[in-house]
PDB file of C-alpha atoms in Angstrom:
ATOM      1  CA  HIS Q   1      74.242 -91.606-125.057  1.00 60.00           C
ATOM      2  CA  ALA Q   2      72.642 -94.793-124.109  1.00 66.00           C
ATOM      3  CA  ALA Q   3      69.465 -94.937-126.598  1.00 72.00           C
ATOM      4  CA  ILE Q   4      67.213 -92.431-128.447  1.00 74.00           C
ATOM      5  CA  ILE Q   5      64.014 -92.342-127.789  1.00 75.00           C
ATOM      6  CA  PRO Q   6      60.981 -91.292-130.162  1.00 75.00           C
ATOM      7  CA  PRO Q   7      60.371 -87.471-130.127  1.00 76.00           C
ATOM      8  CA  PHE Q   8      56.692 -87.809-129.656  1.00 74.00           C
ATOM      9  CA  THR Q   9      57.286 -88.889-126.098  1.00 72.00           C
ATOM     10  CA  GLY Q  10      58.501 -85.043-125.489  1.00 68.00           C
ATOM     11  CA  ASN Q  11      61.068 -86.257-122.918  1.00 75.00           C
ATOM     12  CA  GLY Q  12      64.370 -86.861-124.366  1.00 80.00           C
ATOM     13  CA  MET Q  13      66.317 -84.215-122.045  1.00 83.00           C
ATOM     14  CA  SER Q  14      64.609 -85.382-118.848  1.00 84.00           C
ATOM     15  CA  MET Q  15      65.815 -88.947-119.773  1.00 85.00           C
ATOM     16  CA  ALA Q  16      69.070 -87.383-120.323  1.00 86.00           C
ATOM     17  CA  PHE Q  17      69.057 -85.961-116.902  1.00 90.00           C
ATOM     18  CA  GLN Q  18      67.867 -89.332-115.201  1.00 89.00           C
ATOM     19  CA  SER Q  19      70.830 -91.286-116.908  1.00 90.00           C
ATOM     20  CA  ALA Q  20      73.162 -89.109-115.228  1.00 92.00           C
ATOM     21  CA  LEU Q  21      71.376 -89.676-111.825  1.00 93.00           C
ATOM     22  CA  ALA Q  22      71.252 -93.561-112.173  1.00 92.00           C
ATOM     23  CA  SER Q  23      75.003 -93.594-113.367  1.00 93.00           C
ATOM     24  CA  ALA Q  24      75.919 -91.233-110.501  1.00 95.00           C
ATOM     25  CA  PRO Q  25      76.457 -94.149-107.553  1.00 95.00           C
ATOM     26  CA  ALA Q  26      78.768 -96.512-109.620  1.00 96.00           C
ATOM     27  CA  LEU Q  27      80.852 -93.190-110.701  1.00 95.00           C
ATOM     28  CA  ILE Q  28      80.822 -91.816-107.501  1.00 97.00           C
ATOM     29  CA  ARG Q  29      81.984 -95.573-106.442  1.00 97.00           C
ATOM     30  CA  TRP Q  30      84.854 -95.633-109.334  1.00 97.00           C
ATOM     31  CA  ALA Q  31      85.948 -92.262-108.007  1.00 97.00           C
ATOM     32  CA  ARG Q  32      86.451 -93.215-104.363  1.00 97.00           C
ATOM     33  CA  GLY Q  33      88.544 -96.369-106.120  1.00 97.00           C
ATOM     34  CA  GLU Q  34      85.683 -99.033-104.667  1.00 97.00           C
ATOM     35  CA  LEU Q  35      85.244-100.069-108.362  1.00 96.00           C
ATOM     36  CA  ALA Q  36      87.301-100.685-111.364  1.00 97.00           C
ATOM     37  CA  TRP Q  37      86.299 -98.665-114.599  1.00 97.00           C
ATOM     38  CA  SER Q  38      84.519-101.877-116.240  1.00 96.00           C
ATOM     39  CA  ALA Q  39      82.635-102.443-113.270  1.00 97.00           C
ATOM     40  CA  ALA Q  40      81.770 -98.961-112.631  1.00 96.00           C
ATOM     41  CA  ARG Q  41      80.470 -98.518-116.161  1.00 94.00           C
ATOM     42  CA  ALA Q  42      78.573-102.087-116.357  1.00 95.00           C
ATOM     43  CA  ALA Q  43      76.839-101.180-113.044  1.00 95.00           C
ATOM     44  CA  ALA Q  44      75.928 -97.643-114.767  1.00 94.00           C
ATOM     45  CA  VAL Q  45      74.447 -99.225-118.243  1.00 92.00           C
ATOM     46  CA  GLN Q  46      72.718-102.018-115.802  1.00 94.00           C
ATOM     47  CA  ASP Q  47      70.911 -99.011-113.952  1.00 93.00           C
ATOM     48  CA  ILE Q  48      70.037 -97.167-116.915  1.00 91.00           C
ATOM     49  CA  LYS Q  49      68.727-100.530-118.834  1.00 90.00           C
ATOM     50  CA  SER Q  50      66.288-101.226-115.707  1.00 91.00           C
ATOM     51  CA  ARG Q  51      65.339 -97.545-115.859  1.00 88.00           C
ATOM     52  CA  PHE Q  52      64.473 -97.143-119.566  1.00 87.00           C
ATOM     53  CA  THR Q  53      63.767-100.476-121.432  1.00 89.00           C
ATOM     54  CA  PRO Q  54      60.252-100.121-120.409  1.00 88.00           C
ATOM     55  CA  ARG Q  55      59.792 -96.828-121.381  1.00 86.00           C
ATOM     56  CA  LEU Q  56      61.473 -97.450-124.629  1.00 87.00           C
ATOM     57  CA  ARG Q  57      59.685-100.576-125.598  1.00 88.00           C
ATOM     58  CA  TRP Q  58      56.522 -98.991-125.680  1.00 87.00           C
ATOM     59  CA  ALA Q  59      57.488 -95.959-127.158  1.00 86.00           C
ATOM     60  CA  GLY Q  60      59.099 -98.302-129.894  1.00 85.00           C
ATOM     61  CA  ARG Q  61      55.803 -99.866-130.395  1.00 85.00           C
ATOM     62  CA  LEU Q  62      53.886 -96.634-130.532  1.00 84.00           C
ATOM     63  CA  HIS Q  63      55.975 -94.813-132.806  1.00 84.00           C
ATOM     64  CA  PRO Q  64      55.213 -96.662-135.921  1.00 83.00           C
ATOM     65  CA  LEU Q  65      51.305 -96.471-135.466  1.00 82.00           C
ATOM     66  CA  LEU Q  66      52.033 -92.580-135.685  1.00 83.00           C
ATOM     67  CA  LEU Q  67      54.125 -92.296-138.164  1.00 85.00           C
ATOM     68  CA  THR Q  68      52.213 -94.895-141.085  1.00 89.00           C
ATOM     69  CA  PRO Q  69      49.069 -94.186-142.879  1.00 90.00           C
ATOM     70  CA  VAL Q  70      47.788 -97.923-141.566  1.00 90.00           C
ATOM     71  CA  GLY Q  71      48.759 -97.143-137.988  1.00 86.00           C
ATOM     72  CA  HIS Q  72      47.097 -93.611-138.052  1.00 84.00           C
ATOM     73  CA  ALA Q  73      44.114 -94.993-139.263  1.00 88.00           C
ATOM     74  CA  CYS Q  74      43.978 -97.573-136.441  1.00 87.00           C
ATOM     75  CA  LEU Q  75      44.673 -94.815-134.032  1.00 83.00           C
ATOM     76  CA  THR Q  76      41.863 -92.664-135.550  1.00 85.00           C
ATOM     77  CA  THR Q  77      39.660 -95.482-135.329  1.00 89.00           C
ATOM     78  CA  LEU Q  78      40.047 -96.717-131.782  1.00 87.00           C
ATOM     79  CA  ALA Q  79      40.928 -92.976-130.376  1.00 85.00           C
ATOM     80  CA  PRO Q  80      37.607 -93.263-128.339  1.00 87.00           C
ATOM     81  CA  VAL Q  81      38.250 -96.008-126.437  1.00 90.00           C
ATOM     82  CA  LEU Q  82      42.178 -95.743-126.032  1.00 86.00           C
ATOM     83  CA  PRO Q  83      43.537 -95.243-122.420  1.00 89.00           C
ATOM     84  CA  PHE Q  84      45.695 -92.173-123.334  1.00 85.00           C
ATOM     85  CA  SER Q  85      46.660 -91.769-119.764  1.00 89.00           C
ATOM     86  CA  TRP Q  86      47.872 -95.255-119.616  1.00 88.00           C
ATOM     87  CA  LEU Q  87      50.042 -95.433-122.747  1.00 84.00           C
ATOM     88  CA  PHE Q  88      50.857 -91.744-121.207  1.00 83.00           C
ATOM     89  CA  ARG Q  89      53.123 -93.250-118.345  1.00 85.00           C
ATOM     90  CA  ARG Q  90      54.042 -95.822-120.447  1.00 83.00           C
ATOM     91  CA  VAL Q  91      56.384 -93.630-122.510  1.00 80.00           C
ATOM     92  CA  HIS Q  92      57.162 -90.936-119.635  1.00 78.00           C
TER      93      HIS Q  92
END
């Protein structure tokens, strides 16, 4: 477990698989004896953070808007002009 993304993004499981894929190069190097465990772990964490930090940041910003009355009212009012496809790409 590296992070938990708000459920409205709908891609928690895909992020788990993508995290495994991002970690694989460092783990392979560790298995071959090319890296110490601490270095392999640090490299894997860095790869995961670089891949998911923007997505988690956007999801964290949108989450309160979806779950609070004030945020929901703002979204309802702005819905006609919000760039939903752009926002979708930020969290997926």
